[in-house]
PDB file of C-alpha atoms and ligand atoms in Angstrom:
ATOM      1  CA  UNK A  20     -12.380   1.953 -14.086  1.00  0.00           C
ATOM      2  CA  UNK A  21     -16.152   2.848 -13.952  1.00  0.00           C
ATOM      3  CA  UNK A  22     -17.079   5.128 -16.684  1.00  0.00           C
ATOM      4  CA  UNK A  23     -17.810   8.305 -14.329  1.00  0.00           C
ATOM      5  CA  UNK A  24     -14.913  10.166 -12.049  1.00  0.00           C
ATOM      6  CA  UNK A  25     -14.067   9.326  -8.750  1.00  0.00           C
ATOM      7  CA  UNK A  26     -14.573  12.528  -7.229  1.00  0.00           C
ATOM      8  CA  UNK A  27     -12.404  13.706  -4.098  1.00  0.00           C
ATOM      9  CA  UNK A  28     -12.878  16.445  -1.791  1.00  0.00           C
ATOM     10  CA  UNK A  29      -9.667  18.512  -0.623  1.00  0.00           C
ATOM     11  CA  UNK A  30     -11.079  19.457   2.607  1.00  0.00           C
ATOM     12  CA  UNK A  31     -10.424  20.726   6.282  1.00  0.00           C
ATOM     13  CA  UNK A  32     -11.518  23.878   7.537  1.00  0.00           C
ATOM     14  CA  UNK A  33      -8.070  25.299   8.553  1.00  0.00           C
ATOM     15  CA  UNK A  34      -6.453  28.059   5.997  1.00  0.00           C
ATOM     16  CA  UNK A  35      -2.884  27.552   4.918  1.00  0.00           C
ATOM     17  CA  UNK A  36      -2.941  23.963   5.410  1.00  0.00           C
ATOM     18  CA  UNK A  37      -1.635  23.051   1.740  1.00  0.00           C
ATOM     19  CA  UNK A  38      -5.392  22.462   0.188  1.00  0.00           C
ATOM     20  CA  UNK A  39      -4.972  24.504  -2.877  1.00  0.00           C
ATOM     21  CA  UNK A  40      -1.275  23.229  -3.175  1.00  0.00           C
ATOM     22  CA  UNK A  41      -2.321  19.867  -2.815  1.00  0.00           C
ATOM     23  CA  UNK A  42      -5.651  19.607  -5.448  1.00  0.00           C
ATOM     24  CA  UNK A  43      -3.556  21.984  -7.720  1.00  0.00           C
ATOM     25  CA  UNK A  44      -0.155  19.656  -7.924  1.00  0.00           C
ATOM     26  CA  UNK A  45      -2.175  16.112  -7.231  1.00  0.00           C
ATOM     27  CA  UNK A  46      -4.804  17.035 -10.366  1.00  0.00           C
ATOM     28  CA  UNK A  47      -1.813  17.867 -12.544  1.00  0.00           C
ATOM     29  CA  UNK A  48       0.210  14.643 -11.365  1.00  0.00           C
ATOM     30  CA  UNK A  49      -3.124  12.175 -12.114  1.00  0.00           C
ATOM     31  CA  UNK A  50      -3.255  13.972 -15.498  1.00  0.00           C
ATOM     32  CA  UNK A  51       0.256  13.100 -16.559  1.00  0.00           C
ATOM     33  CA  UNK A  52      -0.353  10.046 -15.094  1.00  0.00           C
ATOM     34  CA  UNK A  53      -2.616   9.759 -18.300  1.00  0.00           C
ATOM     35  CA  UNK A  54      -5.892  10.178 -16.308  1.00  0.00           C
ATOM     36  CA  UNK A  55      -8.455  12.823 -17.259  1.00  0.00           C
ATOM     37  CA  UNK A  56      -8.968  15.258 -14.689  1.00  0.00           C
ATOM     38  CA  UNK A  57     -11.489  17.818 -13.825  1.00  0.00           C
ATOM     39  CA  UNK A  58     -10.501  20.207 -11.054  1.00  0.00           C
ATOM     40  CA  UNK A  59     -13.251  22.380  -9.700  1.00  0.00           C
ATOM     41  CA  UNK A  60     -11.937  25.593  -7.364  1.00  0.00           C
ATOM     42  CA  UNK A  61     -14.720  25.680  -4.527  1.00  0.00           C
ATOM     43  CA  UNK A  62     -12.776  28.712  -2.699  1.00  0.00           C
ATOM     44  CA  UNK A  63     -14.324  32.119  -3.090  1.00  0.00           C
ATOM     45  CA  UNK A  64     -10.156  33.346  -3.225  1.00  0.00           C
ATOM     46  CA  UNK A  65      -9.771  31.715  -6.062  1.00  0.00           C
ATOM     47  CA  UNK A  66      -6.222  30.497  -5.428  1.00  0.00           C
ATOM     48  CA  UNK A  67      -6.618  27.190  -7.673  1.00  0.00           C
ATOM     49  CA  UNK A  68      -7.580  29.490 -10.794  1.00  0.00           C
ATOM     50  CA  UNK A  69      -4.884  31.624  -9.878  1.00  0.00           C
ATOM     51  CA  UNK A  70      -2.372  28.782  -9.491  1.00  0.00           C
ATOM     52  CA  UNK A  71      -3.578  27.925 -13.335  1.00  0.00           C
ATOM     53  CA  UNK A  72      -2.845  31.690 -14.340  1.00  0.00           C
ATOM     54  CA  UNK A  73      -6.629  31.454 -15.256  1.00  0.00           C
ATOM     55  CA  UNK A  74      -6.877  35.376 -15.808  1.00  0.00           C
ATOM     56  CA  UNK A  75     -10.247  37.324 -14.338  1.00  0.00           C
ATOM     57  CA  UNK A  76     -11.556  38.741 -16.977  1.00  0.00           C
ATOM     58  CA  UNK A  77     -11.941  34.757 -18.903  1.00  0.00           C
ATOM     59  CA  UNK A  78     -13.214  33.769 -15.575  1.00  0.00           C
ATOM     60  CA  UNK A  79     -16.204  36.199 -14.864  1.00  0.00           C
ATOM     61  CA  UNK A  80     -19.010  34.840 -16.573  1.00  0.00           C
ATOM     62  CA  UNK A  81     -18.210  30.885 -16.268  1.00  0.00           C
ATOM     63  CA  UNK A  82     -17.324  29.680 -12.822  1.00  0.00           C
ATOM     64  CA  UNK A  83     -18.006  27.679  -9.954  1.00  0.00           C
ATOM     65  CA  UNK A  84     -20.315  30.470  -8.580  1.00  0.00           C
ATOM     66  CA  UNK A  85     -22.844  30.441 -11.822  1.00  0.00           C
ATOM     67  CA  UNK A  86     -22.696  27.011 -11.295  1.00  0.00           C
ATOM     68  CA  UNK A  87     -24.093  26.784  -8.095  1.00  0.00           C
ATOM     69  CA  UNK A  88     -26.345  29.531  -8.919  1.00  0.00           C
ATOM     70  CA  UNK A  89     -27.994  27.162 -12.283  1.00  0.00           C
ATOM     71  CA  UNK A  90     -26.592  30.051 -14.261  1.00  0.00           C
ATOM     72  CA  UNK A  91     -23.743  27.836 -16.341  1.00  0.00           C
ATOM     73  CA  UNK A  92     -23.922  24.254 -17.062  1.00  0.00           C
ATOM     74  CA  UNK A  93     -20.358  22.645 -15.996  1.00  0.00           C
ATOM     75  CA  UNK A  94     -19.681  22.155 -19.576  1.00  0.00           C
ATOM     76  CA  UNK A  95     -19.687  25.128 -20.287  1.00  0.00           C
ATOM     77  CA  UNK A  96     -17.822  26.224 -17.318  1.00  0.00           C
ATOM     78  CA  UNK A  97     -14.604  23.883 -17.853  1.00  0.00           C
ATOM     79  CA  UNK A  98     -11.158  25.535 -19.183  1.00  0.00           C
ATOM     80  CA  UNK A  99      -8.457  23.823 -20.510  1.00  0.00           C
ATOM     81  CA  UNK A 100      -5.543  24.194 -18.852  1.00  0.00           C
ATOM     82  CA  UNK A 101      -1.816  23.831 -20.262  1.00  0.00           C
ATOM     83  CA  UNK A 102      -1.594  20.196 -18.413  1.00  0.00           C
ATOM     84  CA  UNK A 103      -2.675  17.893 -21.071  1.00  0.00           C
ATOM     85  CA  UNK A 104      -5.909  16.294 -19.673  1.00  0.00           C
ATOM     86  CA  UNK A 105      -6.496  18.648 -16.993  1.00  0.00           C
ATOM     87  CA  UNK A 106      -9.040  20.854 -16.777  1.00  0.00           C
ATOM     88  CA  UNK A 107     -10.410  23.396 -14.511  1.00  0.00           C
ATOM     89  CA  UNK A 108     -13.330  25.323 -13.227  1.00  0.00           C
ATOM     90  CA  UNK A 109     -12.589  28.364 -11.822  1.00  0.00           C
ATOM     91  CA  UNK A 110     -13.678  30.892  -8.950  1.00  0.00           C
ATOM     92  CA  UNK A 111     -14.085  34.036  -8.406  1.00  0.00           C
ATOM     93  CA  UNK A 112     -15.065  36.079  -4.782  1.00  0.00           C
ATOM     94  CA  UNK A 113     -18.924  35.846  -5.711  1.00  0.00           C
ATOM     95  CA  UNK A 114     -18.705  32.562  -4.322  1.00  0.00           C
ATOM     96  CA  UNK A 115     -18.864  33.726  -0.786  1.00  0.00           C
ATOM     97  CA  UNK A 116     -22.336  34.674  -1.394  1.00  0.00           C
ATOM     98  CA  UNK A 117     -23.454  31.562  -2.384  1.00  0.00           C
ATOM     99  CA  UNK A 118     -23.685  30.218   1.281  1.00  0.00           C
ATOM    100  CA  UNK A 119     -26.308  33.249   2.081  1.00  0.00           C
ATOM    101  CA  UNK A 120     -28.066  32.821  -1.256  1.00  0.00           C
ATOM    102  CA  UNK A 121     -28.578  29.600  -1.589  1.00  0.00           C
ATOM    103  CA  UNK A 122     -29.517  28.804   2.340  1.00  0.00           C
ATOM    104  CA  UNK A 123     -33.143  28.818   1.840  1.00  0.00           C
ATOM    105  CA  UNK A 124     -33.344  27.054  -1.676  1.00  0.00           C
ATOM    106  CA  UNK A 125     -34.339  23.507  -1.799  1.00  0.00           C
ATOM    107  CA  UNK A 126     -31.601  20.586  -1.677  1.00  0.00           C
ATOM    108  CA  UNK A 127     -29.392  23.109  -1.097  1.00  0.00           C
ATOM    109  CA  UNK A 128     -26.322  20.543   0.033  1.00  0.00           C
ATOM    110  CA  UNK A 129     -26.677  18.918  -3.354  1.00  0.00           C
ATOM    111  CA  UNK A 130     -26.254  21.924  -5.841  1.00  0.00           C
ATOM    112  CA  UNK A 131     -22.467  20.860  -6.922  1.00  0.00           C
ATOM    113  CA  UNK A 132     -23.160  16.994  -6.684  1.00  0.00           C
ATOM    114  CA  UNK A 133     -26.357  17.818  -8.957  1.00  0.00           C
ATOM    115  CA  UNK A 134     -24.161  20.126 -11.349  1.00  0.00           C
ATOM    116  CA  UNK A 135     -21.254  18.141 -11.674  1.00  0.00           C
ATOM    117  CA  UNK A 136     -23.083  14.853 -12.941  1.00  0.00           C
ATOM    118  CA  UNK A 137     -22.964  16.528 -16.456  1.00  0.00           C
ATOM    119  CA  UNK A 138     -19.826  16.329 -16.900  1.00  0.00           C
ATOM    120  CA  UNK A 139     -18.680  13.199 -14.627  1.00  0.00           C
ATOM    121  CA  UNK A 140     -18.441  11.252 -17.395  1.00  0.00           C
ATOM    122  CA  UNK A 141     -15.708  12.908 -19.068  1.00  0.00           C
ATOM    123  CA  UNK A 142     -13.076  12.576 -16.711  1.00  0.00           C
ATOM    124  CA  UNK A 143     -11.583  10.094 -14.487  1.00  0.00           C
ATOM    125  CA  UNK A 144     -11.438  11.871 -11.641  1.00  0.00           C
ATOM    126  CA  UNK A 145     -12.658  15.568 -10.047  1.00  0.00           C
ATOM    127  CA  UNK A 146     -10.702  17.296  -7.733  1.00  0.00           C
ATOM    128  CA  UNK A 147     -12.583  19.787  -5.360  1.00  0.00           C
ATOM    129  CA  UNK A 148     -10.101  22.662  -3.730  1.00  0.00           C
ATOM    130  CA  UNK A 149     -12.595  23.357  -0.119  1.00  0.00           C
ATOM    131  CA  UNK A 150     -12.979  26.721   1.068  1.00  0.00           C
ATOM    132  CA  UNK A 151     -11.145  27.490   4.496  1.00  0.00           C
ATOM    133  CA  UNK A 152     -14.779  26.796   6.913  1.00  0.00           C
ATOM    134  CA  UNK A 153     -17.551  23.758   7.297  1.00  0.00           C
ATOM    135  CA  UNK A 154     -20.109  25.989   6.099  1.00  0.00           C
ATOM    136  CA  UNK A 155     -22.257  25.236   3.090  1.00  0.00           C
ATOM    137  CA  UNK A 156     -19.829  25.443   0.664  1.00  0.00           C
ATOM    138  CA  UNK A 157     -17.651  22.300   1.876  1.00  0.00           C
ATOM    139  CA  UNK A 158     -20.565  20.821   2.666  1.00  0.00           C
ATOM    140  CA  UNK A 159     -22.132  20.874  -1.054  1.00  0.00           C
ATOM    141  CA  UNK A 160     -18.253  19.328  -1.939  1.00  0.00           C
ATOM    142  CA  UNK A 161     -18.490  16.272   0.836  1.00  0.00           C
ATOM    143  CA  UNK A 162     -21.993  15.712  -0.686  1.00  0.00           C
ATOM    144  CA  UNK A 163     -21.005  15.536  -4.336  1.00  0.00           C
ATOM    145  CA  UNK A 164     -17.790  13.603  -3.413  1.00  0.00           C
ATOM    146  CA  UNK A 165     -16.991  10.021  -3.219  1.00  0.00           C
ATOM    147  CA  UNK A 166     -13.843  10.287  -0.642  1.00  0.00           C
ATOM    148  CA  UNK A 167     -12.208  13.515   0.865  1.00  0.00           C
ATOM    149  CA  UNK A 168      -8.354  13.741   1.392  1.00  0.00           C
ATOM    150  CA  UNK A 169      -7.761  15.637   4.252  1.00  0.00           C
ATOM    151  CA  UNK A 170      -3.802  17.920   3.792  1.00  0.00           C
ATOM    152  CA  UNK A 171      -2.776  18.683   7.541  1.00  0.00           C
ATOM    153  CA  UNK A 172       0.219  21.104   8.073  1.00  0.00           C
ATOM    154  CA  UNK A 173       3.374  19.609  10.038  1.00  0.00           C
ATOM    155  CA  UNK A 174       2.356  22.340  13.178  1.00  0.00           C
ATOM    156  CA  UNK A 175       1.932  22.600  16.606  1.00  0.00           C
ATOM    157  CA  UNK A 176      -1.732  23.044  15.980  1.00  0.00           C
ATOM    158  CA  UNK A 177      -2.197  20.791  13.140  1.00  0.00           C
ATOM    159  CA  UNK A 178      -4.490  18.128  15.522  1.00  0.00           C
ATOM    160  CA  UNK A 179      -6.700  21.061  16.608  1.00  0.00           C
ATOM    161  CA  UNK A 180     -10.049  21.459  14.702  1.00  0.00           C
ATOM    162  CA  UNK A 181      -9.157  17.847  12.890  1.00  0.00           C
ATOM    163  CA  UNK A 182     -11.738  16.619  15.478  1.00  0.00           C
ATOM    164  CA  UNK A 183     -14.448  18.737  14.042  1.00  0.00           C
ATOM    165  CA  UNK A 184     -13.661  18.340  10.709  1.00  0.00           C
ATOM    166  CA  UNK A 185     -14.318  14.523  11.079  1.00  0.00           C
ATOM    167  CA  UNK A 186     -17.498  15.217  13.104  1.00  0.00           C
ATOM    168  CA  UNK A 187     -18.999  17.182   9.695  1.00  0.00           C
ATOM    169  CA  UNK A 188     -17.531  14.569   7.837  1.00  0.00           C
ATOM    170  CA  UNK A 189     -19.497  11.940   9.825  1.00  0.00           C
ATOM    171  CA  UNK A 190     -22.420  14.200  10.019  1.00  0.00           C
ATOM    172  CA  UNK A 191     -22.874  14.053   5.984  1.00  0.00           C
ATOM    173  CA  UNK A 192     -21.995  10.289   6.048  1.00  0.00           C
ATOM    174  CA  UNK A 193     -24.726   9.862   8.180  1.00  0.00           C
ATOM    175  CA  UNK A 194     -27.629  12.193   7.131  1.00  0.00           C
ATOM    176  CA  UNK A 195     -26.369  13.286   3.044  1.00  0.00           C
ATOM    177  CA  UNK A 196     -24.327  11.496   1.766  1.00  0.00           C
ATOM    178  CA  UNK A 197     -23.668   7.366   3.153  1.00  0.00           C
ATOM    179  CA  UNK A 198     -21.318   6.291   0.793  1.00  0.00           C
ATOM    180  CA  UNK A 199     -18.477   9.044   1.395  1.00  0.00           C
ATOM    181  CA  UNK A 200     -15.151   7.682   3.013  1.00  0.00           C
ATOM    182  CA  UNK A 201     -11.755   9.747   4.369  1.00  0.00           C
ATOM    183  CA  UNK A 202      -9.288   8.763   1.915  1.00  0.00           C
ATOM    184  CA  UNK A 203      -6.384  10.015   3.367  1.00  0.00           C
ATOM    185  CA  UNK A 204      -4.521  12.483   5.228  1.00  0.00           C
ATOM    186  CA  UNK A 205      -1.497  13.521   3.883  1.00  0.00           C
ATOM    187  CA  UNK A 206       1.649  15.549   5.765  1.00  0.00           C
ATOM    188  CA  UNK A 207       2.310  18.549   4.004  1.00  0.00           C
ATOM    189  CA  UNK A 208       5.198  21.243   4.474  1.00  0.00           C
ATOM    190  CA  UNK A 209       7.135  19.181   6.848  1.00  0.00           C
ATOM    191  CA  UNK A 210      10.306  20.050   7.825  1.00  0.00           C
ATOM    192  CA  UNK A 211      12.896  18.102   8.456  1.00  0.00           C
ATOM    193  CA  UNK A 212      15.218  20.314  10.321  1.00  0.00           C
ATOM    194  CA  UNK A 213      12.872  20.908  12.494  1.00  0.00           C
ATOM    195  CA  UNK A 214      11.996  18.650  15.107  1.00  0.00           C
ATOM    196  CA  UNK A 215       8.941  19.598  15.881  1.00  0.00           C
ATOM    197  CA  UNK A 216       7.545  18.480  12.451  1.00  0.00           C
ATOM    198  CA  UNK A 217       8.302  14.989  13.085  1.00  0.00           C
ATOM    199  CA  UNK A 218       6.910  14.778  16.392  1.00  0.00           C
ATOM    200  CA  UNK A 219       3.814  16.086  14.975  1.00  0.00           C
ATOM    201  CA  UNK A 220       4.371  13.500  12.081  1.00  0.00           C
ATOM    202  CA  UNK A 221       4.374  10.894  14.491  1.00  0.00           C
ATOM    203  CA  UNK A 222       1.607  11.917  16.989  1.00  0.00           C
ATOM    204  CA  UNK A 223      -0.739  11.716  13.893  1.00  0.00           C
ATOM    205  CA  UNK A 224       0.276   8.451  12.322  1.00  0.00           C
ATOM    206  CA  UNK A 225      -0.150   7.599  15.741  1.00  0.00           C
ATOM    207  CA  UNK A 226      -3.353   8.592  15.611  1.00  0.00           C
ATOM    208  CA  UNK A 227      -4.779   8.097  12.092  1.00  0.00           C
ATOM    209  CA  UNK A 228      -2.191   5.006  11.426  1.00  0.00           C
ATOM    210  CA  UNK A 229      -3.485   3.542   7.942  1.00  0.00           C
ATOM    211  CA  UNK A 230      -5.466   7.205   7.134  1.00  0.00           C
ATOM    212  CA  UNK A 231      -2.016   8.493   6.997  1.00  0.00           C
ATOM    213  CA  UNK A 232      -0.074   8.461   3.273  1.00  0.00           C
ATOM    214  CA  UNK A 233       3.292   7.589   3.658  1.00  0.00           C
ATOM    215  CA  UNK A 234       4.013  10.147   1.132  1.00  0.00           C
ATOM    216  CA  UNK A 235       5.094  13.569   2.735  1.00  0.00           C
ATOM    217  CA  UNK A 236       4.904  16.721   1.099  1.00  0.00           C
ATOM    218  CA  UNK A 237       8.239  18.802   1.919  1.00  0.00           C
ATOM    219  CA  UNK A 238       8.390  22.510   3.016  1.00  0.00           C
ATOM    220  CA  UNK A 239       9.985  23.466  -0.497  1.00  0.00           C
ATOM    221  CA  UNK A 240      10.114  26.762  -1.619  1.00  0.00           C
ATOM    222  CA  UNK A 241       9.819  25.964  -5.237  1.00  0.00           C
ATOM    223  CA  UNK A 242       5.461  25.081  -4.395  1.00  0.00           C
ATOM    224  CA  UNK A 243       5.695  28.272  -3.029  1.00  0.00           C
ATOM    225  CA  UNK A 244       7.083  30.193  -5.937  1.00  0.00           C
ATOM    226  CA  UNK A 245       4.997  28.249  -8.843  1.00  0.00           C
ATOM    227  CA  UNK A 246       1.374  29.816  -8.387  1.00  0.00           C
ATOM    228  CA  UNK A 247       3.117  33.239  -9.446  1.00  0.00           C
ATOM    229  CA  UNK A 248       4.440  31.897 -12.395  1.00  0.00           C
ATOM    230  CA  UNK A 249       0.462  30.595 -12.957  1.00  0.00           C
ATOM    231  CA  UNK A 250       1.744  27.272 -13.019  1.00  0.00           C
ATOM    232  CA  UNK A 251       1.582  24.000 -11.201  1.00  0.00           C
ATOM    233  CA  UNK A 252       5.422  23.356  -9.175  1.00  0.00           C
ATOM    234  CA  UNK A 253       5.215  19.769 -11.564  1.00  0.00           C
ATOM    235  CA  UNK A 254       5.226  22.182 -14.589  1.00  0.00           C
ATOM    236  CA  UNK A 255       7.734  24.910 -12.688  1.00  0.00           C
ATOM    237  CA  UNK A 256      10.013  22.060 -11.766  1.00  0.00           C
ATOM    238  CA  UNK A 257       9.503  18.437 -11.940  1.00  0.00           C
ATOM    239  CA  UNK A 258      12.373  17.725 -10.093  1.00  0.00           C
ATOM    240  CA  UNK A 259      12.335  20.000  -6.894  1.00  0.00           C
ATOM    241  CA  UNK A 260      11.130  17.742  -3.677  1.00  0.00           C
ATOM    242  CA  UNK A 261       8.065  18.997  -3.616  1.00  0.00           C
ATOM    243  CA  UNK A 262       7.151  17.934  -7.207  1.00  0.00           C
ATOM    244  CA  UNK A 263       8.428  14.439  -6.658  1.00  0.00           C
ATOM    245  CA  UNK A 264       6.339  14.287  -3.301  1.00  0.00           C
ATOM    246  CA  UNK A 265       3.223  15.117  -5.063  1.00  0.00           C
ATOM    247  CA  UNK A 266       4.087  12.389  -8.072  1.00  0.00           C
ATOM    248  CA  UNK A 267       5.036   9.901  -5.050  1.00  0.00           C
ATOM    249  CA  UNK A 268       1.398  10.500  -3.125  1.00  0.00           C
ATOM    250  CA  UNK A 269      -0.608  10.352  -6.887  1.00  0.00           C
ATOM    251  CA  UNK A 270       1.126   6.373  -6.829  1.00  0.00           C
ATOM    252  CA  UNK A 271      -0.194   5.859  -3.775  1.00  0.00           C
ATOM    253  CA  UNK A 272      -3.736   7.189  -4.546  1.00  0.00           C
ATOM    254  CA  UNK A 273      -3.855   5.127  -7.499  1.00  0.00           C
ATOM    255  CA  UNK A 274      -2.699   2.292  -5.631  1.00  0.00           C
ATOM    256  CA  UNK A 275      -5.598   2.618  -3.039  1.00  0.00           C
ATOM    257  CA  UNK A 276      -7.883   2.116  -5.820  1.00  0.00           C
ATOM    258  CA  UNK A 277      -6.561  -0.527  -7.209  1.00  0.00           C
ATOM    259  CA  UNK A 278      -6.419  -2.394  -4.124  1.00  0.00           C
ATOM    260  CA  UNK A 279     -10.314  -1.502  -3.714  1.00  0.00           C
ATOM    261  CA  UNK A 280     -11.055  -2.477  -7.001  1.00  0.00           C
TER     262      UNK A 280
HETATM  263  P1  ADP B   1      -4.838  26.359   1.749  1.00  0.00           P
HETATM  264  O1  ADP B   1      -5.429  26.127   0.394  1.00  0.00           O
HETATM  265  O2  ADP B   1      -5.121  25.241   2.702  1.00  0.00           O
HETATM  266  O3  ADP B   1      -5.220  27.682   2.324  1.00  0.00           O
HETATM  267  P2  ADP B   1      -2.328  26.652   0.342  1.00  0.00           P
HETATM  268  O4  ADP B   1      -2.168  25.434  -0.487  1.00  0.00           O
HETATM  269  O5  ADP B   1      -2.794  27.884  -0.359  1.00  0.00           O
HETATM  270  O6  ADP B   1      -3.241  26.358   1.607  1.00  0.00           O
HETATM  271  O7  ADP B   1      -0.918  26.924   1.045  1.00  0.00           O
HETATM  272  C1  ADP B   1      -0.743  28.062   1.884  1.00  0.00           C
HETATM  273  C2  ADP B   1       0.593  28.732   1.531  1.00  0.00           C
HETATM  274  O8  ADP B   1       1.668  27.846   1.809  1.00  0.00           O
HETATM  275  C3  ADP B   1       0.726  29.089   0.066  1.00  0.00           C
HETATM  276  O9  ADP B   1       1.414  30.304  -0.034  1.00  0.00           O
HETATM  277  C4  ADP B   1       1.528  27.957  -0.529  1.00  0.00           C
HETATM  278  O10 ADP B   1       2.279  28.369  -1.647  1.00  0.00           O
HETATM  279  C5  ADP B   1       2.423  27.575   0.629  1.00  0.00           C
HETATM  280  N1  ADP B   1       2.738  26.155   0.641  1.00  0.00           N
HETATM  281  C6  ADP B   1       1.863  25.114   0.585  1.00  0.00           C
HETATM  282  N2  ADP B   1       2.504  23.941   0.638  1.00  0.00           N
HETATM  283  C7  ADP B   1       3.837  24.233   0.739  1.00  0.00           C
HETATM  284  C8  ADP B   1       5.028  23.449   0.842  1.00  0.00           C
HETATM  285  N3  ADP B   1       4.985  22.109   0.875  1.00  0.00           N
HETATM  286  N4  ADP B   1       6.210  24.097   0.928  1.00  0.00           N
HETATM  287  C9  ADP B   1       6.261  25.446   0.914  1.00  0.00           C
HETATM  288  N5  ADP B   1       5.193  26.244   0.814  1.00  0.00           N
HETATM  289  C10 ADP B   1       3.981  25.653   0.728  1.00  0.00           C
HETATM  290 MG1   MG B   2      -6.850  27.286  -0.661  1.00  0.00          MG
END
């Protein structure tokens, strides 16, 4: 292992696709895989803090927003949270502005990359939970990250806007940032009772073929009821489907890398 994070982008532009979900449960599941891990919420809702039961008040002055902004350093701006080895940087709703405020300022697509190289070093790997749009915001993540993992929801419309999303991805491959790859695409909430799921499932591998992880995250209502309880479903309850899933698709990522080692 190099001696600064592999950082990954949770990215595509569609709300309620599983991104929070999936940087909140794969972080934890890399940590207790013994791995230091940073994870930096990059959504003005602020879900991933949420998820940690990261309270507002703590959050206020030190977050991903004063970041951007050269207010806070990202050392400064790193909580501990209750998963031993995983930390996180929280949001909070200021960070909508940051796509108006920062539009005229000078390598503005390289803010986060340029913050984050503080603390690279101290972690093994950086999640970054993307903001629902393509806008400035996911672009400053795609610039500061090695790979993006790309959740897509077991739909009807799951294929629609994946086209665009790999066009921006290309776009910053090409112009910002040359050495960022797709990692993956991973299946989340799939249903097996419903057969519509695996059709979708199958129209995508067809599609994507090696992109796709073979690990699928379930529908499971447990990853729906763990952000309430401010914790990650793997804490909430390690053996519901939907914890094992997310334990089954941190082996694969960690096999990936090992095979590109
Ligand atoms: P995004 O970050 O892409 O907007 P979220 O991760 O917040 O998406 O997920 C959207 C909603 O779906 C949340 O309420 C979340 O708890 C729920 N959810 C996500 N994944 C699953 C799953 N596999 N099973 C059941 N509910 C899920
Ligand atoms: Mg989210």
């Amino acid at each position: 292992m190099t001696n600064t994070a592999r950082i990954i982008a949770i990215a595509n532009q569609k709300g309620g696709v599983g991104k929070t979900t999936t940087s909140v449960n794969l972080a934890t599941a890399m940590a207790a895989c013994g791995r230091r891990v940073l994870l930096v919420d990059f959504d003005p809702q602020g879900n991933a803090s949420t998820g940690f039961g990261v309270d507002l008040d703590a959050r206020r002055d030190k977050n991903s927003y004063r970041l951007l902004t050269g207010e806070v350093d990202a050392s400064e701006a790193c909580y501990k949270t209750d998963v031993s080895g995983l930390d996180i940087l929280p949001a909070i709703v200021d960070l909508s502005a940051a796509e108006i405020e920062l539009a005229d300022v000078d390598a503005r697509e390289f803010r986060l990359q340029t913050a984050l190289q503080m603390v690279a070093r101290h972690y093994d790997y950086i999640f970054i939970d993307c903001p629902p749009s393509l806008g400035l915001l996911t672009i400053n993540a795609l610039c500061a990250a090695d790979c993006v993992i790309v959740p897509l929801q077991c739909e009807f419309y799951a294929l629609e806007g994946l086209s665009q999303l790999m066009r921006t991805i290309e776009m910053v491959q090409q112009g910002l940032n040359q050495n960022l790859i797709v990692q993956g695409i991973v299946l989340t909430m799939f249903d097996s009772r419903n057969k519509l799921s695996e059709m979708v499932a199958n129209d995508v591998r067809a599609h994507f073929r090696n992109l796709v992880y073979h690990t699928v995250i379930p529908r499971n209502v447990r990853i729906s009821e763990a952000p309430s309880f401010g914790q990650p479903v793997l804490i909430y309850d390690l053996k519901c489907s939907g914890s094992q899933a997310y334990v089954a698709l941190a082996a694969e990522l960690l096999s990936q890398e090992k095979e590109a080692a």
